[in-house]
Short mmCIF file of C-alpha atoms in Angstrom, two decimals:
data_model
loop_
_atom_site.label_atom_id
_atom_site.label_comp_id
_atom_site.label_asym_id
_atom_site.label_seq_id
_atom_site.Cartn_x
_atom_site.Cartn_y
_atom_site.Cartn_z
CA LYS A 550 -0.10 -0.04 -0.15
CA VAL A 551 0.94 3.34 -0.52
CA ILE A 552 2.05 5.20 3.02
CA LYS A 553 0.97 8.97 3.57
CA CYS A 554 3.53 10.45 5.97
CA LYS A 555 5.46 13.43 6.77
CA ALA A 556 8.62 14.74 4.67
CA ALA A 557 10.70 17.75 4.49
CA VAL A 558 10.49 18.85 0.84
CA LEU A 559 12.80 21.03 -0.62
CA TRP A 560 11.08 22.77 -3.84
CA GLU A 561 13.88 25.03 -4.97
CA ALA A 562 17.42 26.28 -3.86
CA ASN A 563 18.11 28.76 -1.21
CA LYS A 564 14.72 28.14 0.48
CA PRO A 565 13.84 26.49 3.53
CA PHE A 566 12.44 22.95 3.88
CA SER A 567 8.80 22.62 3.58
CA ILE A 568 7.44 19.79 5.92
CA GLU A 569 4.49 18.10 3.74
CA GLU A 570 2.37 15.36 3.37
CA VAL A 571 3.84 12.99 0.81
CA GLU A 572 2.72 9.50 -0.49
CA VAL A 573 5.38 6.98 -0.64
CA ALA A 574 4.85 4.03 -3.02
CA PRO A 575 5.48 0.54 -2.03
CA PRO A 576 8.67 -0.99 -2.81
CA LYS A 577 9.17 -2.52 -6.02
CA GLU A 578 11.33 -5.61 -6.84
CA HIS A 579 14.57 -5.70 -5.07
CA GLU A 580 13.72 -2.49 -3.08
CA VAL A 581 12.84 -1.88 0.84
CA ARG A 582 10.76 0.49 2.48
CA ILE A 583 12.14 1.93 5.64
CA LYS A 584 10.65 3.68 8.50
CA ILE A 585 13.23 6.25 9.31
CA MET A 586 13.82 6.74 13.11
CA ALA A 587 16.83 9.19 13.45
CA THR A 588 18.46 11.27 10.78
CA GLY A 589 21.55 13.14 10.82
CA ILE A 590 21.88 16.75 9.25
CA CYS A 591 24.96 16.71 6.91
CA ARG A 592 26.98 19.74 5.37
CA SER A 593 26.57 17.86 1.77
CA ASP A 594 22.69 18.26 2.20
CA ASP A 595 23.30 22.12 2.67
CA HIS A 596 25.27 22.08 -0.43
CA VAL A 597 22.33 21.22 -2.34
CA ILE A 598 20.46 23.85 -0.80
CA THR A 599 23.04 26.52 -1.65
CA GLY A 600 23.58 24.88 -5.05
CA ALA A 601 27.31 23.95 -4.48
CA LEU A 602 26.14 20.35 -5.22
CA VAL A 603 23.79 20.27 -7.99
CA MET A 604 20.66 18.19 -7.89
CA PRO A 605 17.09 18.23 -9.43
CA PHE A 606 14.18 19.67 -7.67
CA PRO A 607 11.74 19.05 -5.91
CA ILE A 608 13.85 16.86 -3.84
CA ILE A 609 13.86 15.09 -0.22
CA LEU A 610 17.32 15.27 0.97
CA GLY A 611 18.93 13.36 3.79
CA HIS A 612 21.36 10.58 3.80
CA GLU A 613 22.57 9.96 7.21
CA ALA A 614 20.02 7.89 8.84
CA ALA A 615 18.80 4.65 10.85
CA GLY A 616 15.57 3.00 10.58
CA VAL A 617 13.33 -0.25 10.56
CA VAL A 618 12.35 -2.02 7.82
CA GLU A 619 8.55 -1.55 6.97
CA SER A 620 7.91 -3.86 3.93
CA VAL A 621 10.04 -5.50 1.15
CA GLY A 622 9.52 -5.75 -2.69
CA GLN A 623 9.58 -8.87 -4.37
CA GLY A 624 12.94 -10.76 -4.57
CA VAL A 625 14.30 -9.40 -1.45
CA THR A 626 15.43 -12.36 0.68
CA SER A 627 18.18 -10.66 3.04
CA PHE A 628 15.74 -8.22 4.68
CA LYS A 629 12.36 -8.42 6.71
CA PRO A 630 9.94 -6.22 8.35
CA GLY A 631 10.97 -5.24 11.69
CA ASP A 632 14.97 -5.53 10.64
CA LYS A 633 16.94 -2.45 11.93
CA VAL A 634 19.02 -0.84 9.08
CA ILE A 635 21.19 1.77 7.83
CA PRO A 636 20.41 3.13 4.25
CA LEU A 637 23.73 3.63 2.02
CA PHE A 638 24.39 6.62 0.01
CA ILE A 639 27.22 4.40 -1.41
CA PRO A 640 25.70 0.99 -2.35
CA GLN A 641 27.50 -2.05 -2.83
CA CYS A 642 25.82 -3.99 -5.62
CA GLY A 643 28.37 -7.01 -5.70
CA GLU A 644 28.35 -6.89 -9.47
CA CYS A 645 30.33 -4.01 -10.83
CA ASN A 646 34.13 -3.77 -11.28
CA SER A 647 34.65 -1.91 -8.05
CA CYS A 648 32.39 -4.12 -5.90
CA LEU A 649 34.35 -7.19 -7.45
CA GLY A 650 37.73 -5.89 -7.20
CA THR A 651 39.80 -5.06 -3.99
CA LYS A 652 40.88 -1.84 -4.56
CA GLY A 653 38.00 0.65 -4.30
CA ASN A 654 34.61 1.25 -2.48
CA LEU A 655 32.71 3.44 -4.87
CA CYS A 656 30.13 1.13 -6.26
CA SER A 657 29.29 2.18 -10.17
CA LYS A 658 25.55 2.06 -9.19
CA ASN A 659 25.84 5.07 -7.11
CA ASP A 660 23.80 8.54 -7.54
CA LEU A 661 26.87 10.80 -6.54
CA ALA A 662 28.16 11.73 -9.97
CA LEU A 663 24.89 11.20 -12.00
CA GLY A 664 22.78 13.30 -9.80
CA GLY A 665 19.52 11.95 -11.31
CA GLY A 666 17.64 11.82 -8.06
CA LEU A 667 15.81 8.48 -8.98
CA MET A 668 15.67 4.99 -7.93
CA PRO A 669 17.83 2.60 -10.20
CA ASP A 670 15.03 1.94 -12.62
CA GLY A 671 14.73 5.80 -13.30
CA THR A 672 11.51 6.29 -11.42
CA THR A 673 10.58 7.91 -7.90
CA ARG A 674 8.64 6.54 -5.08
CA PHE A 675 7.72 9.97 -3.74
CA THR A 676 4.72 12.22 -4.83
CA CYS A 677 3.79 15.54 -3.08
CA LYS A 678 0.59 17.36 -4.34
CA GLY A 679 0.40 15.52 -7.33
CA LYS A 680 4.05 16.35 -8.44
CA ALA A 681 6.91 13.60 -8.29
CA VAL A 682 9.54 14.38 -5.72
CA HIS A 683 13.27 13.44 -6.41
CA HIS A 684 15.18 11.14 -4.21
CA PHE A 685 18.84 11.86 -2.82
CA LEU A 686 21.82 9.91 -3.47
CA GLY A 687 19.40 6.70 -3.36
CA THR A 688 18.57 7.33 0.43
CA SER A 689 16.55 10.62 1.10
CA THR A 690 16.10 10.42 4.69
CA PHE A 691 14.42 13.38 5.65
CA THR A 692 10.88 11.71 5.80
CA GLU A 693 9.18 9.12 7.77
CA TYR A 694 9.34 6.59 5.27
CA THR A 695 11.85 5.96 2.53
CA VAL A 696 12.23 3.24 -0.43
CA VAL A 697 15.63 2.39 -0.92
CA HIS A 698 17.16 -0.65 -3.29
CA GLU A 699 18.36 -3.41 -1.56
CA SER A 700 22.14 -2.72 -2.33
CA ALA A 701 21.75 0.31 -0.57
CA VAL A 702 20.90 -0.90 2.86
CA ALA A 703 22.60 -2.71 5.73
CA LYS A 704 21.16 -4.82 8.37
CA ILE A 705 22.72 -3.87 11.82
CA ASP A 706 22.51 -5.17 15.30
CA SER A 707 19.08 -5.05 16.61
CA ALA A 708 20.35 -3.79 19.99
CA ALA A 709 21.81 -0.63 18.39
CA PRO A 710 20.54 2.66 19.47
CA LEU A 711 19.13 4.10 16.03
CA GLU A 712 19.49 7.74 17.22
CA LYS A 713 23.18 7.10 17.77
CA VAL A 714 24.28 4.65 14.79
CA CYS A 715 22.40 6.92 12.25
CA LEU A 716 25.86 8.58 12.22
CA ILE A 717 27.71 5.64 10.95
CA GLY A 718 25.41 6.16 7.76
CA CYS A 719 27.73 9.16 6.70
CA GLY A 720 29.59 11.46 9.02
CA PHE A 721 31.07 9.28 11.49
CA SER A 722 32.31 6.58 8.97
CA THR A 723 33.45 9.09 6.19
CA GLY A 724 35.88 10.79 8.74
CA TYR A 725 37.03 7.70 10.55
CA GLY A 726 37.61 5.60 7.57
CA ALA A 727 39.61 8.49 5.76
CA ALA A 728 41.96 8.19 8.64
CA LEU A 729 42.18 4.34 8.81
CA GLN A 730 41.25 3.11 5.38
CA THR A 731 42.24 5.90 2.82
CA ALA A 732 45.23 7.57 4.53
CA LYS A 733 46.09 4.34 6.74
CA VAL A 734 47.65 6.33 9.42
CA GLU A 735 50.48 4.58 11.31
CA PRO A 736 51.18 4.52 15.00
CA GLY A 737 53.36 7.43 16.12
CA SER A 738 52.60 9.57 13.24
CA THR A 739 51.63 13.30 13.08
CA CYS A 740 48.23 14.40 11.64
CA ALA A 741 46.67 17.66 10.72
CA VAL A 742 42.89 17.98 10.44
CA PHE A 743 41.26 21.03 8.50
CA GLY A 744 37.72 21.31 9.66
CA LEU A 745 36.23 20.42 12.90
CA GLY A 746 32.76 19.65 12.04
CA GLY A 747 31.49 16.11 12.73
CA VAL A 748 33.35 14.66 10.01
CA GLY A 749 36.54 16.36 10.98
CA LEU A 750 35.98 15.21 14.78
CA SER A 751 35.57 11.49 13.33
CA VAL A 752 39.10 11.84 11.51
CA ILE A 753 40.59 12.97 14.84
CA ILE A 754 38.89 9.61 16.30
CA GLY A 755 40.46 7.39 13.68
CA CYS A 756 43.80 8.93 13.91
CA LYS A 757 43.76 8.49 17.51
CA VAL A 758 42.52 5.04 17.39
CA ALA A 759 45.21 4.34 14.68
CA GLY A 760 47.84 5.48 17.25
CA ALA A 761 48.97 8.73 15.66
CA SER A 762 51.30 10.71 18.36
CA ARG A 763 50.49 14.29 17.36
CA ILE A 764 46.78 15.44 15.97
CA ILE A 765 46.71 18.94 15.11
CA ALA A 766 43.19 20.47 14.55
CA VAL A 767 42.79 23.29 12.28
CA ASP A 768 39.57 25.63 12.27
CA ILE A 769 38.80 29.34 12.20
CA ASN A 770 36.14 28.64 14.94
CA ALA A 771 38.02 28.35 18.23
CA ASP A 772 34.61 27.16 20.03
CA LYS A 773 35.56 23.81 18.47
CA PHE A 774 38.63 23.31 20.08
CA ALA A 775 37.45 21.74 23.40
CA LYS A 776 35.56 19.24 21.74
CA ALA A 777 38.52 18.41 19.45
CA LYS A 778 40.85 17.97 22.36
CA GLU A 779 38.40 15.92 24.36
CA LEU A 780 38.29 13.56 21.04
CA GLY A 781 42.30 13.45 20.93
CA ALA A 782 43.47 16.47 19.13
CA THR A 783 46.93 17.27 20.65
CA ASP A 784 46.99 21.05 19.22
CA CYS A 785 44.42 23.40 18.10
CA ILE A 786 45.27 26.23 15.90
CA ASN A 787 43.35 29.14 14.41
CA PRO A 788 44.53 30.49 11.12
CA LYS A 789 42.98 33.79 11.91
CA ASP A 790 45.82 34.09 15.00
CA PHE A 791 48.70 34.04 12.39
CA GLN A 792 50.36 36.59 9.86
CA LYS A 793 51.53 33.75 7.68
CA PRO A 794 49.72 31.10 5.72
CA ILE A 795 48.77 28.11 7.71
CA HIS A 796 50.74 25.70 5.76
CA GLU A 797 53.93 27.64 6.99
CA VAL A 798 52.71 27.41 10.75
CA LEU A 799 52.22 23.56 10.56
CA ILE A 800 55.72 22.96 8.98
CA GLU A 801 57.08 25.28 11.40
CA MET A 802 55.31 23.32 14.32
CA THR A 803 56.46 19.83 13.05
CA GLY A 804 59.95 20.30 11.61
CA GLN A 805 59.21 19.16 8.18
CA GLY A 806 55.27 19.00 7.98
CA VAL A 807 52.76 16.35 8.93
CA ASP A 808 52.73 12.69 7.69
CA TYR A 809 49.08 12.82 6.90
CA SER A 810 46.63 15.81 6.45
CA PHE A 811 42.84 15.87 5.94
CA GLU A 812 40.74 18.56 4.33
CA VAL A 813 37.33 18.05 5.87
CA ILE A 814 35.72 21.50 4.87
CA GLY A 815 35.35 21.38 1.11
CA ARG A 816 37.19 24.56 -0.09
CA THR A 817 39.91 24.67 -2.55
CA ASP A 818 41.94 27.01 -0.72
CA THR A 819 42.09 24.77 2.27
CA MET A 820 42.74 21.84 0.22
CA THR A 821 46.02 23.36 -1.16
CA ALA A 822 47.16 24.21 2.08
CA ALA A 823 46.45 20.72 3.36
CA LEU A 824 48.88 19.32 0.72
CA ALA A 825 51.33 21.82 1.25
CA CYS A 826 51.41 21.22 4.95
CA CYS A 827 52.37 17.50 4.76
CA GLN A 828 56.01 15.86 4.56
CA TYR A 829 57.54 16.98 1.25
CA ASN A 830 58.54 13.59 -0.01
CA TYR A 831 56.09 11.06 1.70
CA GLY A 832 53.44 13.16 3.09
CA VAL A 833 49.73 12.11 2.23
CA SER A 834 46.84 14.49 1.94
CA VAL A 835 43.30 13.41 1.76
CA ILE A 836 40.08 15.50 0.45
CA VAL A 837 37.12 14.55 2.68
CA GLY A 838 35.00 17.45 2.09
CA VAL A 839 32.55 17.50 -0.89
CA PRO A 840 34.31 20.03 -3.23
CA PRO A 841 32.16 22.98 -4.66
CA ALA A 842 30.79 22.00 -8.14
CA ALA A 843 32.06 25.17 -10.10
CA GLN A 844 35.80 25.52 -8.64
CA LYS A 845 38.97 24.39 -9.93
CA ILE A 846 42.33 24.25 -8.14
CA THR A 847 45.57 25.67 -9.13
CA PHE A 848 48.65 24.71 -7.38
CA ASP A 849 52.34 24.48 -7.69
CA PRO A 850 53.12 20.84 -9.20
CA MET A 851 56.25 21.06 -7.52
CA LEU A 852 54.13 20.07 -4.29
CA LEU A 853 53.63 16.55 -5.82
CA PHE A 854 57.03 16.10 -7.79
CA THR A 855 58.72 15.69 -4.64
CA GLY A 856 56.99 12.90 -3.46
CA ARG A 857 53.79 13.96 -1.80
CA SER A 858 50.33 11.95 -2.50
CA TRP A 859 47.02 13.71 -2.86
CA LYS A 860 43.90 11.41 -2.32
CA GLY A 861 40.28 11.52 -2.27
CA SER A 862 37.92 9.45 0.15
CA VAL A 863 34.23 8.66 -0.19
CA PHE A 864 32.30 7.34 2.40
CA GLY A 865 35.83 6.78 4.19
CA GLY A 866 36.99 4.10 1.87
CA TRP A 867 34.60 1.51 3.53
CA ARG A 868 32.58 -1.09 1.04
CA SER A 869 29.35 0.13 2.43
CA LYS A 870 27.21 -3.17 2.94
CA ASP A 871 30.29 -5.02 4.31
CA SER A 872 31.64 -2.24 6.57
CA VAL A 873 28.48 -0.43 8.27
CA PRO A 874 27.13 -3.53 10.04
CA LYS A 875 30.84 -4.26 11.53
CA LEU A 876 31.23 -0.41 12.26
CA VAL A 877 27.99 -0.68 14.46
CA SER A 878 29.37 -3.96 16.40
CA ASP A 879 32.63 -1.80 16.99
CA TYR A 880 30.51 1.13 18.48
CA MET A 881 28.55 -1.41 20.54
CA ASN A 882 31.90 -2.89 21.82
CA LYS A 883 33.26 0.63 22.71
CA LYS A 884 35.86 0.75 20.17
CA PHE A 885 34.64 4.15 19.74
CA VAL A 886 32.50 6.91 21.09
CA LEU A 887 29.76 8.95 19.04
CA ASP A 888 27.83 10.77 21.81
CA PRO A 889 30.30 14.08 21.55
CA LEU A 890 29.38 14.11 17.90
CA ILE A 891 25.92 14.88 18.87
CA THR A 892 25.24 18.32 19.96
CA HIS A 893 21.79 18.90 19.48
CA THR A 894 18.43 16.49 19.31
CA LEU A 895 15.43 18.11 17.51
CA PRO A 896 12.02 16.88 16.44
CA PHE A 897 11.72 16.25 12.60
CA THR A 898 9.64 19.28 12.20
CA LYS A 899 12.19 21.38 13.28
CA ILE A 900 14.55 20.69 10.72
CA ASN A 901 15.07 24.17 9.45
CA GLU A 902 16.32 25.05 12.81
CA GLY A 903 18.78 22.20 12.74
CA PHE A 904 20.32 23.61 9.41
CA ASP A 905 20.20 27.24 11.20
CA LEU A 906 22.51 25.63 14.01
CA LEU A 907 24.81 23.82 11.13
CA ARG A 908 25.31 27.15 9.26
CA THR A 909 26.25 29.20 12.41
CA GLY A 910 28.74 26.66 13.45
CA LYS A 911 27.06 25.21 16.16
#
């Protein structure tokens, strides 16, 4: 049956969300309909609102969530109603080169590059006021019910607290994996993390778990320093406190630059600074923040010629279906904390207030 429920619909760019009644169609073959119990707010959602990440409107955003399976479509055998699940904005189809190989995690069935805003069969499961509404990254979690393809959902421990582990759907896993999977931070190494939002803090958690001896946190908002230190940062620096470029400050602090740097903001100037601050011969710099659509980077190629590596990381390099249940188990076994990453808990209808808190750095 069609379910009528509340959703936060974005009708056009640079406007607030509108809480609407939407119709959510039943799941088709190999699809799963999920009751969303908790969803996180991520900067990537905000990038769609501002136009930095180009997607079609109207759209239901949201891609970091946890919920319970409500019903399954024909041919779905690995999920049943009542299962606790996390939707996956990077699916794992198990059939493409990326899924079959061992090198990467970016399944070719993802909607990040395409930005089509539709289910794999080219249609949508949402309607509002008689209009078709687009999906976001195959997940769309700013709604009480959503439909996802079975390759884009992971079954998790039935004892997991959904209001916490929803962060494993994007922000936490993205940052934690950038340190552990993409950079492969080594014990005793020195790291710099640019940007101390939820993802940047998760990078710090990953660096600490990996055994880094020095973790330098960089942000222009000093209010974020206490939390960064609580999670493992050894130094916190504000670029506004220095006359010279921040990469020079970091090189002076460390002798010859950091072993690993992470850009977790999504700005081209900080991406180049993060590259320049890492050790000139073997330093590794990882781009974690979603880059703005219309911008290009200009940099001195000598930065790479001497041996530095520049890498990108999508969803922390994790293969989603395989890794998300394991990450939830690691959380349940207290291998890492999530509570400090949660600053506010709001009712769904106050989603616009949530985005205001994000934009003001709170």
